[in-house]
């Protein structure tokens, strides 16, 4: 039985460290903008 | 801009949570790792630990805290939601720059002292934070901001939909990861 886990994992292990930082920065931007858009719906 | 700075200062009234605890908890983790490294024989290449994760995880907690504990009183003070969010983002960016620089300096000290004299690599993470100082600074900054923002999402979801929503939010993330793994297998 082999554990050919997935292309998602393969994508991350083939990244260089600066490229991974770029991916994480893009993810942070998405979270930041999404949070800004969502905050209006927050009830207190 | 002044309003955003005021929001950041409003958060920093709680200095223990935003300034002392992240470094205090990481210091505790560091000392535990030093104690282990001093008692266990070091493998070839030194000991790499995951202890640095403590500061990132605590910033995630700070992010959730900023949306659950501080937001209601901030809004009662007359701050708009938009200003509150942008001011909090300003604080996150500032903390990311300063804390990232601190981690970079500590990594430089660790390299210079041969892993604190114990071949311990606490601040030096293989692959992701093992390059030049500016790369360590940048990666630390991005990770610190990312974890804080991710924590803010947990706080936002909790405020809007309470505990059932939070559980559904976590379950949805697990499902998204599962679908991604299956789809791109």
Coordinates of C-alpha atoms in Angstrom, one line a residue:
Chain A
X1 CA 0.0 0.0 0.0
X2 CA 1.4 3.4 -1.0
X3 CA 0.7 6.7 0.6
X4 CA 0.6 9.0 -2.4
X5 CA -1.0 11.6 -0.2
X6 CA -2.1 14.4 -2.5
X7 CA -1.1 17.0 -5.0
X8 CA -2.0 19.6 -2.3
X9 CA 0.8 18.4 -0.1
X10 CA 3.1 18.0 -3.1
X11 CA 2.5 21.7 -4.0
X12 CA 3.6 22.8 -0.6
X13 CA 6.7 20.6 -0.4
X14 CA 7.9 21.8 -3.9
X15 CA 7.7 25.5 -2.9
X16 CA 10.8 27.4 -1.9
X17 CA 10.8 29.2 1.4
X18 CA 10.2 32.7 -0.1
X19 CA 7.4 31.3 -2.3
X20 CA 5.8 29.8 0.8
X21 CA 6.0 33.1 2.5
X22 CA 4.2 34.6 -0.5
X23 CA 1.5 32.0 -0.4
X24 CA 1.0 32.7 3.4
X25 CA 1.0 36.5 2.7
X26 CA -1.8 36.0 0.1
X27 CA -3.7 33.9 2.6
X28 CA -3.3 36.6 5.3
X29 CA -4.6 39.2 2.8
X30 CA -7.6 37.1 2.0
X31 CA -8.3 36.6 5.8
X32 CA -7.8 40.3 6.5
X33 CA -10.1 41.5 3.7
X34 CA -12.7 38.9 4.5
X35 CA -12.7 39.8 8.1
X36 CA -13.2 43.5 7.2
X37 CA -16.1 42.6 5.0
X38 CA -17.6 40.3 7.7
X39 CA -17.3 42.6 10.6
X40 CA -20.4 44.6 9.6
X41 CA -22.5 41.5 10.3
X42 CA -21.1 41.0 13.8
X43 CA -23.6 41.5 16.6
X44 CA -22.5 42.7 20.0
Chain B
X1 CA -5.3 57.9 10.9
X2 CA -5.5 59.3 14.5
X3 CA -8.6 57.2 15.1
X4 CA -6.8 54.0 14.0
X5 CA -3.9 54.8 16.3
X6 CA -6.3 55.4 19.1
X7 CA -7.9 51.9 18.5
X8 CA -4.4 50.4 18.6
X9 CA -3.7 52.2 21.9
X10 CA -7.0 51.1 23.2
X11 CA -5.9 47.5 22.7
X12 CA -2.6 48.2 24.3
X13 CA -4.3 49.2 27.5
X14 CA -4.2 45.5 28.1
X15 CA -0.4 45.3 28.0
X16 CA -0.3 41.9 29.7
X17 CA -2.2 40.2 26.9
X18 CA -0.6 41.8 23.9
X19 CA 3.0 42.5 25.1
X20 CA 3.9 40.3 28.1
X21 CA 2.1 37.0 27.6
X22 CA 3.3 36.3 24.0
X23 CA 6.9 36.6 25.0
X24 CA 6.4 35.2 28.5
X25 CA 4.8 32.0 27.2
X26 CA 7.5 31.7 24.5
X27 CA 10.2 32.2 27.2
X28 CA 8.7 29.5 29.2
X29 CA 8.6 27.2 26.2
X30 CA 12.3 28.1 25.5
X31 CA 13.4 27.3 29.0
X32 CA 11.6 24.0 28.9
X33 CA 13.4 23.2 25.6
X34 CA 16.8 24.3 27.1
X35 CA 16.2 22.0 30.0
X36 CA 15.5 19.1 27.7
X37 CA 18.4 19.9 25.5
X38 CA 20.7 20.1 28.5
X39 CA 19.7 16.7 29.7
X40 CA 19.2 14.7 26.5
X41 CA 22.1 13.9 24.2
X42 CA 22.0 16.0 21.1
X43 CA 21.5 14.2 17.8
X44 CA 23.8 15.0 14.9
X45 CA 22.9 18.4 13.4
X46 CA 21.4 19.6 16.7
X47 CA 17.9 19.5 18.2
X48 CA 15.1 21.2 16.3
X49 CA 12.0 21.9 18.4
X50 CA 8.6 23.2 17.6
X51 CA 8.6 25.5 20.6
X52 CA 8.6 28.6 18.6
X53 CA 5.0 27.9 17.6
X54 CA 3.9 29.1 21.1
X55 CA 4.2 32.8 20.1
X56 CA 2.2 32.3 16.9
X57 CA -0.5 30.3 18.7
X58 CA -0.8 32.9 21.4
X59 CA -1.2 35.6 18.7
X60 CA -4.1 33.6 17.4
X61 CA -5.6 33.7 20.9
X62 CA -5.0 37.5 20.9
X63 CA -6.8 37.8 17.6
X64 CA -9.9 35.9 18.9
X65 CA -9.7 38.0 22.1
X66 CA -9.7 41.3 20.2
X67 CA -13.0 40.4 18.6
X68 CA -14.7 38.8 21.6
X69 CA -13.6 40.8 24.7
X70 CA -12.5 44.2 23.4
X71 CA -14.9 44.8 20.5
X72 CA -18.2 45.4 22.5
X73 CA -16.6 48.0 24.8
X74 CA -14.9 49.6 21.9
X75 CA -18.2 50.1 20.1
X76 CA -19.7 51.4 23.3
X77 CA -17.0 54.1 23.3
X78 CA -18.3 55.2 19.9
X79 CA -15.8 53.6 17.6
X80 CA -17.2 52.4 14.3
X81 CA -16.8 48.8 13.3
X82 CA -14.7 49.9 10.3
X83 CA -12.3 52.0 12.4
X84 CA -12.1 49.3 15.0
X85 CA -11.1 46.7 12.4
X86 CA -8.6 48.9 10.7
X87 CA -7.1 50.0 14.0
X88 CA -6.7 46.4 15.1
X89 CA -5.1 45.6 11.7
X90 CA -2.7 48.5 12.3
X91 CA -1.8 47.1 15.7
X92 CA -1.3 43.6 14.2
X93 CA 1.0 45.0 11.5
X94 CA 3.1 46.9 14.1
X95 CA 3.3 43.9 16.4
X96 CA 4.3 41.7 13.5
X97 CA 7.1 44.1 12.5
X98 CA 8.5 44.4 16.1
X99 CA 8.0 40.8 17.2
X100 CA 9.4 39.5 13.8
X101 CA 12.5 41.7 14.4
X102 CA 12.8 40.3 17.9
X103 CA 12.6 36.7 16.6
X104 CA 15.2 37.5 14.0
X105 CA 17.6 38.9 16.5
X106 CA 17.1 35.9 18.8
X107 CA 17.7 33.6 15.8
X108 CA 21.0 35.5 15.1
X109 CA 22.0 35.1 18.7
X110 CA 21.2 31.4 18.5
X111 CA 23.3 31.0 15.4
X112 CA 26.2 32.9 17.0
X113 CA 26.2 30.8 20.2
X114 CA 26.0 27.4 18.5
X115 CA 22.4 26.9 19.6
X116 CA 22.8 28.4 23.1
X117 CA 25.8 26.2 23.6
X118 CA 23.5 23.1 23.4
X119 CA 23.0 22.7 19.6
X120 CA 19.4 23.7 20.3
X121 CA 17.6 25.2 17.3
X122 CA 14.6 26.9 18.9
X123 CA 14.3 30.0 16.7
X124 CA 15.8 28.4 13.6
X125 CA 13.1 26.4 11.8
X126 CA 14.2 24.1 9.0
X127 CA 13.3 25.3 5.5
X128 CA 10.9 28.1 6.4
X129 CA 13.1 30.1 8.7
X130 CA 16.6 29.0 7.9
X131 CA 17.7 31.6 5.5
X132 CA 19.1 35.1 5.7
X133 CA 18.0 37.5 8.4
X134 CA 15.6 39.5 6.2
X135 CA 13.8 36.3 5.1
X136 CA 13.4 35.3 8.7
X137 CA 12.0 38.7 9.5
X138 CA 9.6 38.7 6.6
X139 CA 8.4 35.2 7.2
X140 CA 8.0 35.8 10.9
X141 CA 6.0 39.0 10.1
X142 CA 3.7 37.2 7.7
X143 CA 3.1 34.3 10.1
X144 CA 2.4 36.5 13.1
X145 CA -0.1 38.6 11.1
X146 CA -1.7 35.5 9.6
X147 CA -2.2 33.8 12.9
X148 CA -3.6 37.0 14.5
X149 CA -6.1 37.4 11.6
X150 CA -7.0 33.8 11.7
X151 CA -7.8 34.2 15.4
X152 CA -9.9 37.3 14.6
X153 CA -12.0 35.0 12.3
X154 CA -12.7 32.7 15.2
X155 CA -13.7 35.7 17.3
X156 CA -15.9 37.1 14.6
X157 CA -17.7 33.8 14.1
X158 CA -18.2 33.4 17.8
X159 CA -19.7 36.9 18.2
X160 CA -22.0 36.4 15.3
X161 CA -23.2 32.7 15.7
X162 CA -21.9 31.8 19.2
X163 CA -20.6 28.3 20.0
X164 CA -22.7 26.3 17.4
X165 CA -21.4 28.6 14.7
X166 CA -17.9 28.2 15.9
X167 CA -18.2 24.4 15.8
X168 CA -19.7 24.6 12.3
X169 CA -16.9 26.9 11.2
X170 CA -14.2 24.4 12.4
X171 CA -16.1 21.5 10.8
X172 CA -16.4 23.5 7.5
X173 CA -12.6 24.0 7.4
X174 CA -12.1 20.3 8.0
X175 CA -14.4 19.5 5.1
X176 CA -12.7 22.1 2.8
X177 CA -9.3 20.5 3.5
X178 CA -10.8 17.0 2.9
X179 CA -12.4 18.1 -0.4
X180 CA -9.1 19.7 -1.5
X181 CA -7.1 16.6 -0.6
X182 CA -9.5 14.3 -2.5
X183 CA -10.0 16.6 -5.5
X184 CA -6.3 17.1 -6.1
X185 CA -5.2 13.6 -5.2

